[in-house]
């Protein structure tokens, strides 16, 4: 990616615009579970405390929405996807990850983008706990792809050895979604 540059068709805005496909059920942290399953050696379920006990990192990244807005320099804090990979050991033939949101949202993320060094499961945004509208308590953040790949209200990651499409991809959005290539829709 080119830091600080603006992909074609984008304009800078100050704050992310909230996008949700529907109402989101509430959650309390004592009942929170993150399910990691599919084509992995060690499927598991993490409680909130177990998520926080994993090594933590900070990533600053521009956030590009397919509808044309981009927010510069968002500061995310949480667990790098690299740590998740170390934990569950995906099978060598994994090619996609489906990220499941609490309200039923899904998106398919190419494994190549999922495992990038700046991809993370964020629980803080710009120095505060993730606000409810931006995915409390946990969201996936894939800085190299359009924002619809960054599933909010994250409750499961499913590792796949073949393509299965998520909510927007089923409706014609691109499987990869690289803003630097303008990958908005499938042709
Ligand atoms: N769970 C969930 N995650 C989601 C969505 C959603 O509807 N549900 N919308 C996606 C879309 S289309 C965008 S552009 C971004 C918007 O992030 P924001 O609401 O934090 O601005 O979240 C993505 N993640
Ligand atoms: Mo979006």
PDB file of N, CA and C in Angstrom, residues 26-34 45-52 102 136-137:
ATOM      1  N   UNK A  26     -27.019  -6.825  21.702  1.00  0.00           N
ATOM      2  CA  UNK A  26     -26.017  -6.435  22.692  1.00  0.00           C
ATOM      3  C   UNK A  26     -25.185  -7.630  23.144  1.00  0.00           C
ATOM      4  N   UNK A  27     -24.091  -7.349  23.813  1.00  0.00           N
ATOM      5  CA  UNK A  27     -23.249  -8.428  24.309  1.00  0.00           C
ATOM      6  C   UNK A  27     -22.613  -7.948  25.604  1.00  0.00           C
ATOM      7  N   UNK A  28     -22.467  -8.838  26.573  1.00  0.00           N
ATOM      8  CA  UNK A  28     -21.661  -8.434  27.719  1.00  0.00           C
ATOM      9  C   UNK A  28     -20.381  -9.244  27.717  1.00  0.00           C
ATOM     10  N   UNK A  29     -19.326  -8.622  28.185  1.00  0.00           N
ATOM     11  CA  UNK A  29     -17.996  -9.197  28.000  1.00  0.00           C
ATOM     12  C   UNK A  29     -17.841 -10.532  28.715  1.00  0.00           C
ATOM     13  N   UNK A  30     -18.614 -10.756  29.790  1.00  0.00           N
ATOM     14  CA  UNK A  30     -18.482 -12.025  30.502  1.00  0.00           C
ATOM     15  C   UNK A  30     -19.004 -13.184  29.654  1.00  0.00           C
ATOM     16  N   UNK A  31     -19.933 -12.887  28.738  1.00  0.00           N
ATOM     17  CA  UNK A  31     -20.458 -13.944  27.877  1.00  0.00           C
ATOM     18  C   UNK A  31     -19.779 -13.997  26.511  1.00  0.00           C
ATOM     19  N   UNK A  32     -18.839 -13.069  26.273  1.00  0.00           N
ATOM     20  CA  UNK A  32     -18.209 -12.999  24.959  1.00  0.00           C
ATOM     21  C   UNK A  32     -17.356 -14.237  24.666  1.00  0.00           C
ATOM     22  N   UNK A  33     -17.502 -14.758  23.449  1.00  0.00           N
ATOM     23  CA  UNK A  33     -16.612 -15.832  22.983  1.00  0.00           C
ATOM     24  C   UNK A  33     -16.192 -15.530  21.550  1.00  0.00           C
ATOM     25  N   UNK A  34     -14.919 -15.732  21.264  1.00  0.00           N
ATOM     26  CA  UNK A  34     -14.426 -15.660  19.887  1.00  0.00           C
ATOM     27  C   UNK A  34     -14.128 -17.082  19.439  1.00  0.00           C
ATOM     28  N   UNK A  45     -12.043 -21.646  21.338  1.00  0.00           N
ATOM     29  CA  UNK A  45     -12.939 -20.552  21.699  1.00  0.00           C
ATOM     30  C   UNK A  45     -12.244 -19.722  22.752  1.00  0.00           C
ATOM     31  N   UNK A  46     -12.162 -18.424  22.528  1.00  0.00           N
ATOM     32  CA  UNK A  46     -11.475 -17.552  23.476  1.00  0.00           C
ATOM     33  C   UNK A  46     -12.478 -16.685  24.220  1.00  0.00           C
ATOM     34  N   UNK A  47     -12.301 -16.597  25.520  1.00  0.00           N
ATOM     35  CA  UNK A  47     -13.098 -15.652  26.312  1.00  0.00           C
ATOM     36  C   UNK A  47     -12.492 -14.259  26.121  1.00  0.00           C
ATOM     37  N   UNK A  48     -13.185 -13.250  26.645  1.00  0.00           N
ATOM     38  CA  UNK A  48     -12.666 -11.884  26.526  1.00  0.00           C
ATOM     39  C   UNK A  48     -11.293 -11.761  27.202  1.00  0.00           C
ATOM     40  N   UNK A  49     -11.153 -12.348  28.391  1.00  0.00           N
ATOM     41  CA  UNK A  49      -9.867 -12.279  29.092  1.00  0.00           C
ATOM     42  C   UNK A  49      -8.765 -12.967  28.301  1.00  0.00           C
ATOM     43  N   UNK A  50      -9.129 -14.043  27.629  1.00  0.00           N
ATOM     44  CA  UNK A  50      -8.118 -14.749  26.831  1.00  0.00           C
ATOM     45  C   UNK A  50      -7.694 -13.935  25.607  1.00  0.00           C
ATOM     46  N   UNK A  51      -8.623 -13.172  25.046  1.00  0.00           N
ATOM     47  CA  UNK A  51      -8.257 -12.281  23.931  1.00  0.00           C
ATOM     48  C   UNK A  51      -7.263 -11.231  24.433  1.00  0.00           C
ATOM     49  N   UNK A  52      -7.560 -10.658  25.599  1.00  0.00           N
ATOM     50  CA  UNK A  52      -6.694  -9.597  26.139  1.00  0.00           C
ATOM     51  C   UNK A  52      -5.343 -10.139  26.606  1.00  0.00           C
ATOM     52  N   UNK A 102     -21.662 -10.654  14.925  1.00  0.00           N
ATOM     53  CA  UNK A 102     -22.703 -11.097  15.866  1.00  0.00           C
ATOM     54  C   UNK A 102     -24.102 -11.023  15.277  1.00  0.00           C
ATOM     55  N   UNK A 136     -18.018  -2.809  18.822  1.00  0.00           N
ATOM     56  CA  UNK A 136     -17.774  -3.320  20.173  1.00  0.00           C
ATOM     57  C   UNK A 136     -18.246  -4.767  20.315  1.00  0.00           C
ATOM     58  N   UNK A 137     -17.421  -5.634  20.941  1.00  0.00           N
ATOM     59  CA  UNK A 137     -16.144  -5.292  21.562  1.00  0.00           C
ATOM     60  C   UNK A 137     -14.923  -5.521  20.671  1.00  0.00           C
TER      61      UNK A 137
END
